[in-house]
mmCIF file of C-alpha atoms in Angstrom:
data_model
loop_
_atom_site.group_PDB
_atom_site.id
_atom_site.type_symbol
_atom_site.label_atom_id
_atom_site.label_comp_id
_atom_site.label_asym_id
_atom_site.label_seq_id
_atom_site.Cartn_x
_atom_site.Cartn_y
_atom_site.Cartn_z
ATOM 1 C CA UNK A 14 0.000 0.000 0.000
ATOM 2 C CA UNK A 15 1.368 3.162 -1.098
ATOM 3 C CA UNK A 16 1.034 6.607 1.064
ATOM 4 C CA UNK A 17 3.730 8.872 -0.361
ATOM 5 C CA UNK A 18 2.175 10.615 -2.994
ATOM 6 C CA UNK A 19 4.175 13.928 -1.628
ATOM 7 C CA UNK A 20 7.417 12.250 -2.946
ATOM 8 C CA UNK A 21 5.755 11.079 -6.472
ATOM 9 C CA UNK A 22 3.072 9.666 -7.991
ATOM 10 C CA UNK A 23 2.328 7.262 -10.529
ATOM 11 C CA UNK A 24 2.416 7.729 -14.291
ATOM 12 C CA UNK A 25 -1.275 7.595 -15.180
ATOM 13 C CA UNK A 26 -2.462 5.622 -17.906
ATOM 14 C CA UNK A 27 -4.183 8.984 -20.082
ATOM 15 C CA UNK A 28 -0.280 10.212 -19.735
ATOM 16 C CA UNK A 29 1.080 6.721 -20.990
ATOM 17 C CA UNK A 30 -0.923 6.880 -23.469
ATOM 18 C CA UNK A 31 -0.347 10.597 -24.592
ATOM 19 C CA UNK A 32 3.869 10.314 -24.454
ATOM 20 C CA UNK A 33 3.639 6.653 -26.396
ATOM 21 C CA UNK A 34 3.943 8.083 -29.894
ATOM 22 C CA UNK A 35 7.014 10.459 -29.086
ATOM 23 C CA UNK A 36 9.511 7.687 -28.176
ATOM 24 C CA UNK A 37 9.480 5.881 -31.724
ATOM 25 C CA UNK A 38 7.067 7.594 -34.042
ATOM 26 C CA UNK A 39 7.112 11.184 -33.691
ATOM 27 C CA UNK A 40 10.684 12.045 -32.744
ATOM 28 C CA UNK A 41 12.026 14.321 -33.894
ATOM 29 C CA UNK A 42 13.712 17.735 -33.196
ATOM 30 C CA UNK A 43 11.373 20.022 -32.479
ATOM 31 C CA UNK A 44 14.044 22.996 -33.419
ATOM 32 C CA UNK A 45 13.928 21.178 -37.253
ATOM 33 C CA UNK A 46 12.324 22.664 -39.943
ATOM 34 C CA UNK A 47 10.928 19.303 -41.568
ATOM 35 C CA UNK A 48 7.889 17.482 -41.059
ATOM 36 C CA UNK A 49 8.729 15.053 -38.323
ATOM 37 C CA UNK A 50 10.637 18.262 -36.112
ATOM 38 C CA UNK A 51 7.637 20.579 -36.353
ATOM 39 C CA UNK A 52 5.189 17.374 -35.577
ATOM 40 C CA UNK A 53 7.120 17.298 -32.398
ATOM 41 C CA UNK A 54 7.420 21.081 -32.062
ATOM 42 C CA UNK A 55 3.337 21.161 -32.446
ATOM 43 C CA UNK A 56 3.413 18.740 -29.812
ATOM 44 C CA UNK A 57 5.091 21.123 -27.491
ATOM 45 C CA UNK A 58 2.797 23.840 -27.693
ATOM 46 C CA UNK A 59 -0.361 21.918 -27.082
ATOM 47 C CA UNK A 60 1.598 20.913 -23.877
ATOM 48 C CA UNK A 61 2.851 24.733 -23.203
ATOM 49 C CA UNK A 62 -1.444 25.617 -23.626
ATOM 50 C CA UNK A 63 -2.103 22.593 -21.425
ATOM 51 C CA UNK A 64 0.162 23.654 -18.847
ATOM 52 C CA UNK A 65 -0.781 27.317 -18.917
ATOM 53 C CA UNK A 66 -4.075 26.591 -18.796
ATOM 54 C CA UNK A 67 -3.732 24.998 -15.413
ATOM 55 C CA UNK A 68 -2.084 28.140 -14.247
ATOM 56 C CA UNK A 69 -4.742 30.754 -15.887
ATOM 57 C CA UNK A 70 -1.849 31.789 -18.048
ATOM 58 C CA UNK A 71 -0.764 32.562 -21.357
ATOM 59 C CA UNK A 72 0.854 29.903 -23.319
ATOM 60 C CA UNK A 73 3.972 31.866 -24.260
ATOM 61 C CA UNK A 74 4.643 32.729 -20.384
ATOM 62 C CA UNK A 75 5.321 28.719 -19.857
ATOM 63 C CA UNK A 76 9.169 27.738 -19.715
ATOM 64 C CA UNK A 77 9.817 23.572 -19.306
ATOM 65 C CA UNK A 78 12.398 22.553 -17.359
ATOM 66 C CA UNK A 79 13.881 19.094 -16.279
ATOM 67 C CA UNK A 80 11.682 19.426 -13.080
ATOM 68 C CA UNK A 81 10.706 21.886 -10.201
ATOM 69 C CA UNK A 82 13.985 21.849 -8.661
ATOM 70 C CA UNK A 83 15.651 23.472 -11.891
ATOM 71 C CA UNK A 84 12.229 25.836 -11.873
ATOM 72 C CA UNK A 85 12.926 26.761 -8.708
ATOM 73 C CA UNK A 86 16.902 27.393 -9.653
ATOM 74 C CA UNK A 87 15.904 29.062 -11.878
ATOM 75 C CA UNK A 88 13.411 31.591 -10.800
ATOM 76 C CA UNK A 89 15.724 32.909 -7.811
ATOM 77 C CA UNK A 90 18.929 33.099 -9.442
ATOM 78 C CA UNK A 91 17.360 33.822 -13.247
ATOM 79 C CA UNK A 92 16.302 37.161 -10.995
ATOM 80 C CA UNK A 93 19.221 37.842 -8.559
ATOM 81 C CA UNK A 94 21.946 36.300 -10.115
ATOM 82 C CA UNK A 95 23.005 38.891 -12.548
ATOM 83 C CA UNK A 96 23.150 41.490 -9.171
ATOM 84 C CA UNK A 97 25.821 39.299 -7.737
ATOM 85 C CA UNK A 98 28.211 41.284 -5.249
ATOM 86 C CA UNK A 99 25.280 44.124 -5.147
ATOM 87 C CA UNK A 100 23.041 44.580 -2.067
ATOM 88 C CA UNK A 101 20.124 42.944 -3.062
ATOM 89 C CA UNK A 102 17.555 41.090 -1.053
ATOM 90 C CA UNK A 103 15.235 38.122 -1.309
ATOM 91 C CA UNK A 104 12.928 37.101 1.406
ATOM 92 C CA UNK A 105 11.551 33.510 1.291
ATOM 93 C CA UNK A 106 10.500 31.257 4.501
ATOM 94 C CA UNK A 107 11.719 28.584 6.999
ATOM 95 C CA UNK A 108 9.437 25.986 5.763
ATOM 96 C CA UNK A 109 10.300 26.053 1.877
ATOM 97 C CA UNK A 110 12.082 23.030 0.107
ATOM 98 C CA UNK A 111 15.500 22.997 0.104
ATOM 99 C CA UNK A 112 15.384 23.812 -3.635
ATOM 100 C CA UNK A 113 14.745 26.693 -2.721
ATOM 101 C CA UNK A 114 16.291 26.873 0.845
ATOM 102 C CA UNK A 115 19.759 26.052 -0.690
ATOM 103 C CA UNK A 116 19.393 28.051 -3.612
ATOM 104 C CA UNK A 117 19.187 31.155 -1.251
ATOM 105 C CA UNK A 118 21.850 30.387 0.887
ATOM 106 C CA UNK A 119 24.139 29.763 -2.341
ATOM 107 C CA UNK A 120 22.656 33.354 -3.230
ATOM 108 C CA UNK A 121 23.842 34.810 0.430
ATOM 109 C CA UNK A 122 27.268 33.244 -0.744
ATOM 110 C CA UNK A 123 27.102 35.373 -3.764
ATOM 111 C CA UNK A 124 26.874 38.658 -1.977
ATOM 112 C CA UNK A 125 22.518 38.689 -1.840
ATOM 113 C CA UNK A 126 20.443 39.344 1.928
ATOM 114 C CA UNK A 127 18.059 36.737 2.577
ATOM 115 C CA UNK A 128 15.401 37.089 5.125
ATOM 116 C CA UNK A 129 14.092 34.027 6.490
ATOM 117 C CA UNK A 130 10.572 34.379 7.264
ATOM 118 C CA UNK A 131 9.571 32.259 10.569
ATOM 119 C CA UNK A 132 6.170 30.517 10.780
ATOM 120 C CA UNK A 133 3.914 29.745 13.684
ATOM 121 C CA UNK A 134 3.198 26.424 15.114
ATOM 122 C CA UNK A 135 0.847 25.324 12.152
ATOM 123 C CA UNK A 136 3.510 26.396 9.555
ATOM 124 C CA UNK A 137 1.987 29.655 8.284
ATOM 125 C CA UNK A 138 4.024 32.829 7.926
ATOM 126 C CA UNK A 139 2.418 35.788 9.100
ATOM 127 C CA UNK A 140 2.027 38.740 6.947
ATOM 128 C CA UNK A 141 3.180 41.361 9.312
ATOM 129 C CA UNK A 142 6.375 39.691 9.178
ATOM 130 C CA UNK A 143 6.284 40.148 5.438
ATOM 131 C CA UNK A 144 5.300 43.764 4.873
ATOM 132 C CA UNK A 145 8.805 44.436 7.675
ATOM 133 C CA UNK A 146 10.592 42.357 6.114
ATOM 134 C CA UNK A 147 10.414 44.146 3.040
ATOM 135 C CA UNK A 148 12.956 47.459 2.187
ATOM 136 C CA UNK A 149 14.583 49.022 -0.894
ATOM 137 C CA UNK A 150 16.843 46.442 -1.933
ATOM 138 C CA UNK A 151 13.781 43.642 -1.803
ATOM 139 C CA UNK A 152 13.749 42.329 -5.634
ATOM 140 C CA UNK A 153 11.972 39.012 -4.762
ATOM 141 C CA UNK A 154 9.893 36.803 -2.789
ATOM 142 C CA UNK A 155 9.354 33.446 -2.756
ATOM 143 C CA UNK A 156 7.048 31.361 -0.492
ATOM 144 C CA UNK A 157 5.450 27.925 -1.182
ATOM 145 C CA UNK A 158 2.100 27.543 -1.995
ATOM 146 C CA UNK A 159 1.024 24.112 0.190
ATOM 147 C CA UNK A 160 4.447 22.512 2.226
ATOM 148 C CA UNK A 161 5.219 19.365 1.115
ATOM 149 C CA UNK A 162 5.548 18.172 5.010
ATOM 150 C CA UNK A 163 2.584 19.525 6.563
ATOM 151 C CA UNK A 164 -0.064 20.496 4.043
ATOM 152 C CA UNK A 165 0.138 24.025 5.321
ATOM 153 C CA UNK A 166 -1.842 26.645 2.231
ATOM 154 C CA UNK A 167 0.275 29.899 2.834
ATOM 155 C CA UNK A 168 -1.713 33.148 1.680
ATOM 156 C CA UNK A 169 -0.555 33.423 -1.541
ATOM 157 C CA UNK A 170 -3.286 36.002 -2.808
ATOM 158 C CA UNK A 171 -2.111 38.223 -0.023
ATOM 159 C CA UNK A 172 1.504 38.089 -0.232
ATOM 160 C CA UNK A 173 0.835 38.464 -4.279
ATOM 161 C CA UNK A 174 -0.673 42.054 -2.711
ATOM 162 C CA UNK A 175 1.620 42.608 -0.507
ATOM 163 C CA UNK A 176 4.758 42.266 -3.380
ATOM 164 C CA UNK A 177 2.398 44.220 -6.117
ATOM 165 C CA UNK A 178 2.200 47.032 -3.892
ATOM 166 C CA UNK A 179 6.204 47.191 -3.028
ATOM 167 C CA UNK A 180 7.073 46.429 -6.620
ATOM 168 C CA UNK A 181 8.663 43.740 -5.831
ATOM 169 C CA UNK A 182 8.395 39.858 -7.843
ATOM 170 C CA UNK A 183 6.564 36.464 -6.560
ATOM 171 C CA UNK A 184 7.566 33.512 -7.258
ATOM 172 C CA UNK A 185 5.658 30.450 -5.626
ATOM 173 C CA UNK A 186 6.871 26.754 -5.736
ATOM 174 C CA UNK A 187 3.342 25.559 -6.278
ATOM 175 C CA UNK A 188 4.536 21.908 -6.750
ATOM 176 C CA UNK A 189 2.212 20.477 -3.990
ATOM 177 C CA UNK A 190 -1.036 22.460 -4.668
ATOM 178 C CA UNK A 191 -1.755 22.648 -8.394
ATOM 179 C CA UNK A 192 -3.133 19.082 -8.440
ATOM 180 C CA UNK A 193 -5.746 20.152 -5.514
ATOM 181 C CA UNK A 194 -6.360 23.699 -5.321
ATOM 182 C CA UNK A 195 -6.949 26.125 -8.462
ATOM 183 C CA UNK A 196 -3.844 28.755 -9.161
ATOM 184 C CA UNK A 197 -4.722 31.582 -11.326
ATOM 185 C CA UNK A 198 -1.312 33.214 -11.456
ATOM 186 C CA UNK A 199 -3.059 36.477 -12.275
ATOM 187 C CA UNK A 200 -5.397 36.772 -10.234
ATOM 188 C CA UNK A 201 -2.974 35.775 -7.484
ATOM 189 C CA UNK A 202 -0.014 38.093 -8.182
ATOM 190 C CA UNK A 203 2.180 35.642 -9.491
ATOM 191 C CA UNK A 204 4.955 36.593 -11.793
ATOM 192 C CA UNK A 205 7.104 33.099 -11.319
ATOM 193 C CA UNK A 206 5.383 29.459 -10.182
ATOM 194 C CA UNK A 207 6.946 26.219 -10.646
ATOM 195 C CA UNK A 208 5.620 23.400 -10.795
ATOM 196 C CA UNK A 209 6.643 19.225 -11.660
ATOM 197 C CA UNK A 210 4.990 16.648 -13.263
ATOM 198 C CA UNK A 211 5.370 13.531 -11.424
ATOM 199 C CA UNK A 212 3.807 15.088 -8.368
ATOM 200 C CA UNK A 213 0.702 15.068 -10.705
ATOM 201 C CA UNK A 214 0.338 12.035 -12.342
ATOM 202 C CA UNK A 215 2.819 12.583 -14.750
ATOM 203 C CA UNK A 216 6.842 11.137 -15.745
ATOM 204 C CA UNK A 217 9.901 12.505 -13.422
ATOM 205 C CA UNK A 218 12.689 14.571 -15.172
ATOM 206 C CA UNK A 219 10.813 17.241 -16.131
ATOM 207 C CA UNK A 220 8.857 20.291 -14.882
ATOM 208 C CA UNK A 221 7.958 24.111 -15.726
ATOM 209 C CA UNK A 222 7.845 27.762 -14.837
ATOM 210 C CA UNK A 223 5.705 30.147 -15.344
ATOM 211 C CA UNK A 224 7.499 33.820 -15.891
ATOM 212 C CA UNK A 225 5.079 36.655 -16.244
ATOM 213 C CA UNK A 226 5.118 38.248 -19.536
ATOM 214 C CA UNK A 227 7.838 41.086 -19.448
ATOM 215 C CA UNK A 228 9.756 39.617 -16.362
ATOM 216 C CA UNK A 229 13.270 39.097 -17.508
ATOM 217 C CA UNK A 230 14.648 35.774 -16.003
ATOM 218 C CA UNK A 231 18.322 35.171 -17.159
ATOM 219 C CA UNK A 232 19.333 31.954 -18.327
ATOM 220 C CA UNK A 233 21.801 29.894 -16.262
ATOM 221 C CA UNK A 234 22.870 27.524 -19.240
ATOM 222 C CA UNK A 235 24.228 28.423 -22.647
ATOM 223 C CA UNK A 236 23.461 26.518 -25.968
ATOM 224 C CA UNK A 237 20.696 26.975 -28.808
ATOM 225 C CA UNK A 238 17.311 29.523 -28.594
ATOM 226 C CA UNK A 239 15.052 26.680 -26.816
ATOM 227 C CA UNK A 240 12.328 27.912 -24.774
ATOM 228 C CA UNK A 241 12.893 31.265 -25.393
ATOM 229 C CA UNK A 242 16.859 31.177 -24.328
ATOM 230 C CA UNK A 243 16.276 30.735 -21.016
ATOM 231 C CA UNK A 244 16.477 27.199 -20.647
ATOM 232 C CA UNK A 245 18.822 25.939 -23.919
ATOM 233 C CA UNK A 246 18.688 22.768 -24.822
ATOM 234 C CA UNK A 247 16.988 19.983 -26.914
ATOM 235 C CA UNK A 248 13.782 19.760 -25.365
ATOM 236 C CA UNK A 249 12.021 16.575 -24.001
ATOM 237 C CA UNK A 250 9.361 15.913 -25.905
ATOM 238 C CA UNK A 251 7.726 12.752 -24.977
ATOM 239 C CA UNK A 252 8.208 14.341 -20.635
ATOM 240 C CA UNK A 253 6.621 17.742 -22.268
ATOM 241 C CA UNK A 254 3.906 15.896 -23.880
ATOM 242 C CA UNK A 255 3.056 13.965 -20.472
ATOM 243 C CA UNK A 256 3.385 16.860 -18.507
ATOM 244 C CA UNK A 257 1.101 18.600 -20.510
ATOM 245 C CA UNK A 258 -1.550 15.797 -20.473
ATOM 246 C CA UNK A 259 -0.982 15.551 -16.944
ATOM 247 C CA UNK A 260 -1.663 19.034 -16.462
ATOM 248 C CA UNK A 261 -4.781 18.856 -18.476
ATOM 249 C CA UNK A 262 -5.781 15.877 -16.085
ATOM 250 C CA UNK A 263 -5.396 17.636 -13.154
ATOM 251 C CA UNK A 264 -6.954 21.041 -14.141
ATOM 252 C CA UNK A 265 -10.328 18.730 -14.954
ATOM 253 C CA UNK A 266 -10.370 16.379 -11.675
ATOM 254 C CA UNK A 267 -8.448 18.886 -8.931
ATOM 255 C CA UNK A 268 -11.969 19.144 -7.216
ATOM 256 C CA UNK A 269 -12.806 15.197 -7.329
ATOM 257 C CA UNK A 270 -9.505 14.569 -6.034
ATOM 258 C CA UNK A 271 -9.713 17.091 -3.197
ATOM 259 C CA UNK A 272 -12.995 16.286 -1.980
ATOM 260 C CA UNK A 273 -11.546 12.274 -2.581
ATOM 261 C CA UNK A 274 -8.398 13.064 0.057
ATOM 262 C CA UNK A 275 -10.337 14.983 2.629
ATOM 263 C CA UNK A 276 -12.310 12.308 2.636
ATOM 264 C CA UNK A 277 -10.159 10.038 3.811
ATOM 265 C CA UNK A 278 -7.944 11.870 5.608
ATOM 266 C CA UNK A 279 -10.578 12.343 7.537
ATOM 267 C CA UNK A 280 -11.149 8.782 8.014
ATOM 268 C CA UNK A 281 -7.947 8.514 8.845
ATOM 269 C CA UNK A 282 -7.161 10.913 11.390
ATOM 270 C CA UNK A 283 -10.678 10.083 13.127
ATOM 271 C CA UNK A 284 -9.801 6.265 13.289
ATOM 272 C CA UNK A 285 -6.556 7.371 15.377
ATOM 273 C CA UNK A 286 -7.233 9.709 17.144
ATOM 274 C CA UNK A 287 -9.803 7.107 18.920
ATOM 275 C CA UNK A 288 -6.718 4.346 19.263
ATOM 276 C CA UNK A 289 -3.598 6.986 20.045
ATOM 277 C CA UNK A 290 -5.439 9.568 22.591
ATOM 278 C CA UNK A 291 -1.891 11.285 22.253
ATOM 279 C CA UNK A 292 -1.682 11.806 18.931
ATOM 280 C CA UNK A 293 -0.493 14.603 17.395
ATOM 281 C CA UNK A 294 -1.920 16.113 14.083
ATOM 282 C CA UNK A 295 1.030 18.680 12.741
ATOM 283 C CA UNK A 296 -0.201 21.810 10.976
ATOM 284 C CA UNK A 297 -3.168 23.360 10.188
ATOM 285 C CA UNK A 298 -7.114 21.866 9.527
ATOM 286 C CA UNK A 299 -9.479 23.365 7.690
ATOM 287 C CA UNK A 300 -8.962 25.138 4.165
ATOM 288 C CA UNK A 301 -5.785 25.780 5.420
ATOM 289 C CA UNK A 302 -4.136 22.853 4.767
ATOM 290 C CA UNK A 303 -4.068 20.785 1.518
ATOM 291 C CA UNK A 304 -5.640 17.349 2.411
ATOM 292 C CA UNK A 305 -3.537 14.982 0.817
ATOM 293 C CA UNK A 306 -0.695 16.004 3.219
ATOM 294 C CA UNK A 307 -1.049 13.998 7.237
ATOM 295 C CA UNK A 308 1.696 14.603 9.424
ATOM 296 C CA UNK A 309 1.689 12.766 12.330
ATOM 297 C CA UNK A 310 3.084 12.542 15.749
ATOM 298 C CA UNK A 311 3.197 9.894 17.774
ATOM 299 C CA UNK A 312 4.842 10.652 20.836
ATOM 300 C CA UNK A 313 7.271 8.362 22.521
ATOM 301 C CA UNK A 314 7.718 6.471 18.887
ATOM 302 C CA UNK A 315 10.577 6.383 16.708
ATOM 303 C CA UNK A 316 9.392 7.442 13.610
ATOM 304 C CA UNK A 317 11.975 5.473 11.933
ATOM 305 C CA UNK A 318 11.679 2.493 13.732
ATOM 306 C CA UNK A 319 7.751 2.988 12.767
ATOM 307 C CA UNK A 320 8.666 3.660 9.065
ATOM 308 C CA UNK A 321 11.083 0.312 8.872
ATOM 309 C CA UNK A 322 7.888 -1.780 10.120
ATOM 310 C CA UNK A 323 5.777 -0.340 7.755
ATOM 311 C CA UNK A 324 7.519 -1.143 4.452
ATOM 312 C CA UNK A 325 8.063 -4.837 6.103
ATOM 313 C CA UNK A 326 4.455 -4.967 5.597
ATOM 314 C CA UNK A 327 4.189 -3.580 2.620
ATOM 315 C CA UNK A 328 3.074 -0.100 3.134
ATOM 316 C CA UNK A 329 5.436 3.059 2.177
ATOM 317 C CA UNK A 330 5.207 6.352 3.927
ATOM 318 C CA UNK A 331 7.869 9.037 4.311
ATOM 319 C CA UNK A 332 9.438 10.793 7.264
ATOM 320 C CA UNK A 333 9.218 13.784 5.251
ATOM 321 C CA UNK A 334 10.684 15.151 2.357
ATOM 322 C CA UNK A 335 11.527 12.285 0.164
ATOM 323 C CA UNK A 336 14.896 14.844 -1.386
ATOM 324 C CA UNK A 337 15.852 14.819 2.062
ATOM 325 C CA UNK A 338 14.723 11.207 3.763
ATOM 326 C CA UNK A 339 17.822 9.465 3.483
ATOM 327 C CA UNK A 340 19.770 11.667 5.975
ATOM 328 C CA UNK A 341 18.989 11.027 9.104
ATOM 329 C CA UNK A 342 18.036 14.689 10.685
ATOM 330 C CA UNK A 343 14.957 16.210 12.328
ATOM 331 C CA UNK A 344 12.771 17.937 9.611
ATOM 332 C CA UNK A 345 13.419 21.645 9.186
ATOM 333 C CA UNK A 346 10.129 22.399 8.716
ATOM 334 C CA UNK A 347 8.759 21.190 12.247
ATOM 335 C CA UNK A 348 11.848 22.247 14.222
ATOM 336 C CA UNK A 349 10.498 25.959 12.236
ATOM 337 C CA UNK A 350 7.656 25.131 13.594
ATOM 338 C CA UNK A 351 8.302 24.484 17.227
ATOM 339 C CA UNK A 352 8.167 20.719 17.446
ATOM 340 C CA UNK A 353 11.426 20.013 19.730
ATOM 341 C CA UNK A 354 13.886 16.992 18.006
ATOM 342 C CA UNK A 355 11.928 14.334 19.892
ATOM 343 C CA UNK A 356 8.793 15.221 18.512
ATOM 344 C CA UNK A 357 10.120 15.830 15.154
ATOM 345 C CA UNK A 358 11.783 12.230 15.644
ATOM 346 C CA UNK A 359 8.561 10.813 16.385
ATOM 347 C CA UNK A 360 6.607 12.340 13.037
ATOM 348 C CA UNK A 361 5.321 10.330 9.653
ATOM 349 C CA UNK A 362 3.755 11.749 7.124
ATOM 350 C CA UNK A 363 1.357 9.985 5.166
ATOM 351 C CA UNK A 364 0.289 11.300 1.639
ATOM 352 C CA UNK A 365 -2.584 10.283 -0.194
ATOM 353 C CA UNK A 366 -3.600 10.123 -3.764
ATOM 354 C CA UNK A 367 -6.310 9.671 -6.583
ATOM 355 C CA UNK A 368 -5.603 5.711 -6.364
ATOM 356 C CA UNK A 369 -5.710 5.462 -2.674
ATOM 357 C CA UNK A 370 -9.248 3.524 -1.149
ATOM 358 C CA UNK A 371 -10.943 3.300 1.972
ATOM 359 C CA UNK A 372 -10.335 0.022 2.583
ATOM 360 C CA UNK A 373 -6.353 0.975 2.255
ATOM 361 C CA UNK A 374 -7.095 3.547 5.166
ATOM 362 C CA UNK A 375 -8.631 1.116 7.434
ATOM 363 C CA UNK A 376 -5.934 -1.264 7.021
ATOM 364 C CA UNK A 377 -2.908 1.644 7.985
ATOM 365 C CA UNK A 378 -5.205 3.206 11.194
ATOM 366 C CA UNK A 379 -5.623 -0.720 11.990
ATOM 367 C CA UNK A 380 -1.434 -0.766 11.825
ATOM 368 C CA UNK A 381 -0.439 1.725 13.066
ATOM 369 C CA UNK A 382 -1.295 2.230 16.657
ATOM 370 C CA UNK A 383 0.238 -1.135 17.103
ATOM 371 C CA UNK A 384 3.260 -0.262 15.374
ATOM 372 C CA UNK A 385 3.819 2.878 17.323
ATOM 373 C CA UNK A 386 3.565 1.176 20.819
ATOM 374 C CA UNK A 387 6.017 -1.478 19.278
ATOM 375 C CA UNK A 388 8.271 1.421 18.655
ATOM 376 C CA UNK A 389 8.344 3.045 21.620
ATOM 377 C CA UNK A 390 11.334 3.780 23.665
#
């Protein structure tokens, strides 16, 4: 049984279906000028309107990448970069992903201020700390839309405000959300979102961003004019294509599948709460939190121990970030949050999915009270 969604999903079978033909048939170059490159170069924008139109934006404002980790690369230094050695200053948050996280402190190395925005104990940010944070030198921001720990929905509309009215650019790892919630990057104040497709049904290897018409982002590889010379290279057409589809996909069932995950999170969290009196539920409830995301304390427990016992049964969950699981250290995101390292040591999360049932629910709340008193120490 699978609950780690957060890390990746499957491929599904609409996006199998959708890449098939670009492996053997159609593939060619999408940069040549005969029949079979522009088949494949036709290909790409259908994926680029598929993709914006999952993001309420323009086709021509879509950039693919090899995933949301280069997205994210890309967005912070594609803006502050090219004012290396000058005082200029990005504020972003505690609880992002280190693609972010270490792309600003490689940016501090550089000569560029970082604030690090802290959050409360449910993993928001608050907005006061925001509008101080902000001064002269401010040329981005960039906060997560949903963590990929906690669930935690940051207010993304407001901080869009709050940058619009200080002149200053958004950009919003969105990675976790667009398969749940709707993003209109308009409407929100976005003028840089990435995003990845096998967090969405789709292959790994390849991702987007969104730049806002007019918003220079400078490239951080050199080659040929693909996608607009920001991001040179032959592009991957059959990962485009599935990305796109997959983006399609989710822009049409993001409400089934939300209303399918609250569902049974609720289920879940209602079945042990009953059988672990002490349990801990990390973050926030309500529409602020994306309910795919569970994170789970069980005091006394080693979450590792608890993890190890799990996949001997056959059922995968995470102790967190999957870019981050195999070192062994408390989460950043709940030591931001207050949870003290044996808490943190004690946490799962548990991520579900479109293909996730009922009966799959019953079985884990069934397991793992008696797994957690077996790991106790």
């Amino acid at each position: 049984m699978y609950f780690d969604y957060c890390a990746t999903t499957p491929v599904s079978a609409e996006v199998l279906t959708a890449m098939a033909p670009f492996w053997q048939e159609k593939f060619g170059n999408p940069s040549s000028l005969h029949q079979d490159g522009q088949s494949a170069a036709k290909a790409l924008q259908q994926a680029r309107a598929q993709v914006a139109g999952l993001l309420g934006a323009e086709a021509g404002e879509i950039i693919f990448t090899s995933g949301a980790t280069e997205a994210d690369n890309l967005a912070l230094m594609g803006i502050l970069r090219p004012w290396e050695n000058k005082a200029v200053h990005l504020i972003t948050s505690l609880v992002e992903h280190h693609a972010v996280l270490h792309t600003a402190q490689a940016l501090e190395k550089m000569g560029c201020l970082v604030t690090y925005l802290p959050v409360d104990s449910t993993g928001m940010i608050d907005l006061a700390d925001l509008r101080r944070a902000i001064r002269k030198e401010t040329r981005l921001i960039s906060i997560m839309h949903v963590n990929n720990e906690v669930g935690t929905v940051q207010p993304i509309a407001e901080i869009g405000r709050i940058a619009r009215e200080n002149h200053v650019l958004f950009h919003c790892d969105a990675v976790q959300g667009v398969g749940f919630l709707p993003v209109d990057v308009k409407k929100l104040g976005i003028q840089l979102l990435s995003l990845s497709a096998h967090k969405i049904y789709g292959p790994k290897g390849v991702g987007a961003l969104y730049v806002q018409q007019g918003v220079e982002v400078h490239n951080l590889l050199y080659g040929g004019s693909q996608e607009r010379k920001i991001r040179p290279g032959t592009e991957n057409v059959p990962g485009i294509v599935g990305l796109g589809r997959a983006a399609g996909m989710a822009e049409k069932n993001r409400t089934e599948n939300k209303q399918h995950v609250a569902a049974l999170r609720e289920q879940l969290i209602s079945a042990l709460k009953w059988s672990v009196p002490d349990l801990v539920v990390n973050g926030p409830s309500g529409d602020q939190v994306c309910p795919h995301v569970v994170s789970l304390t069980f005091p006394g427990s080693v979450a590792e121990m608890m993890q190890i016992r799990l996949a001997m049964q056959g059922i995968a969950v995470s102790l967190g970030s999957a870019c981050n699981s195999r070192k062994i250290a408390p989460s950043h995101v709940l030591l931001a949050m207050g949870l003290g390292r044996e808490a943190a040591d004690a946490t799962i999360r548990i991520s579900l999915g479109a293909p996730t049932t009922a009966d799959e629910v019953e079985r884990l709340s069934q397991l793992l009270p008696v797994i957690a008193s077996a790991c106790k120490i």
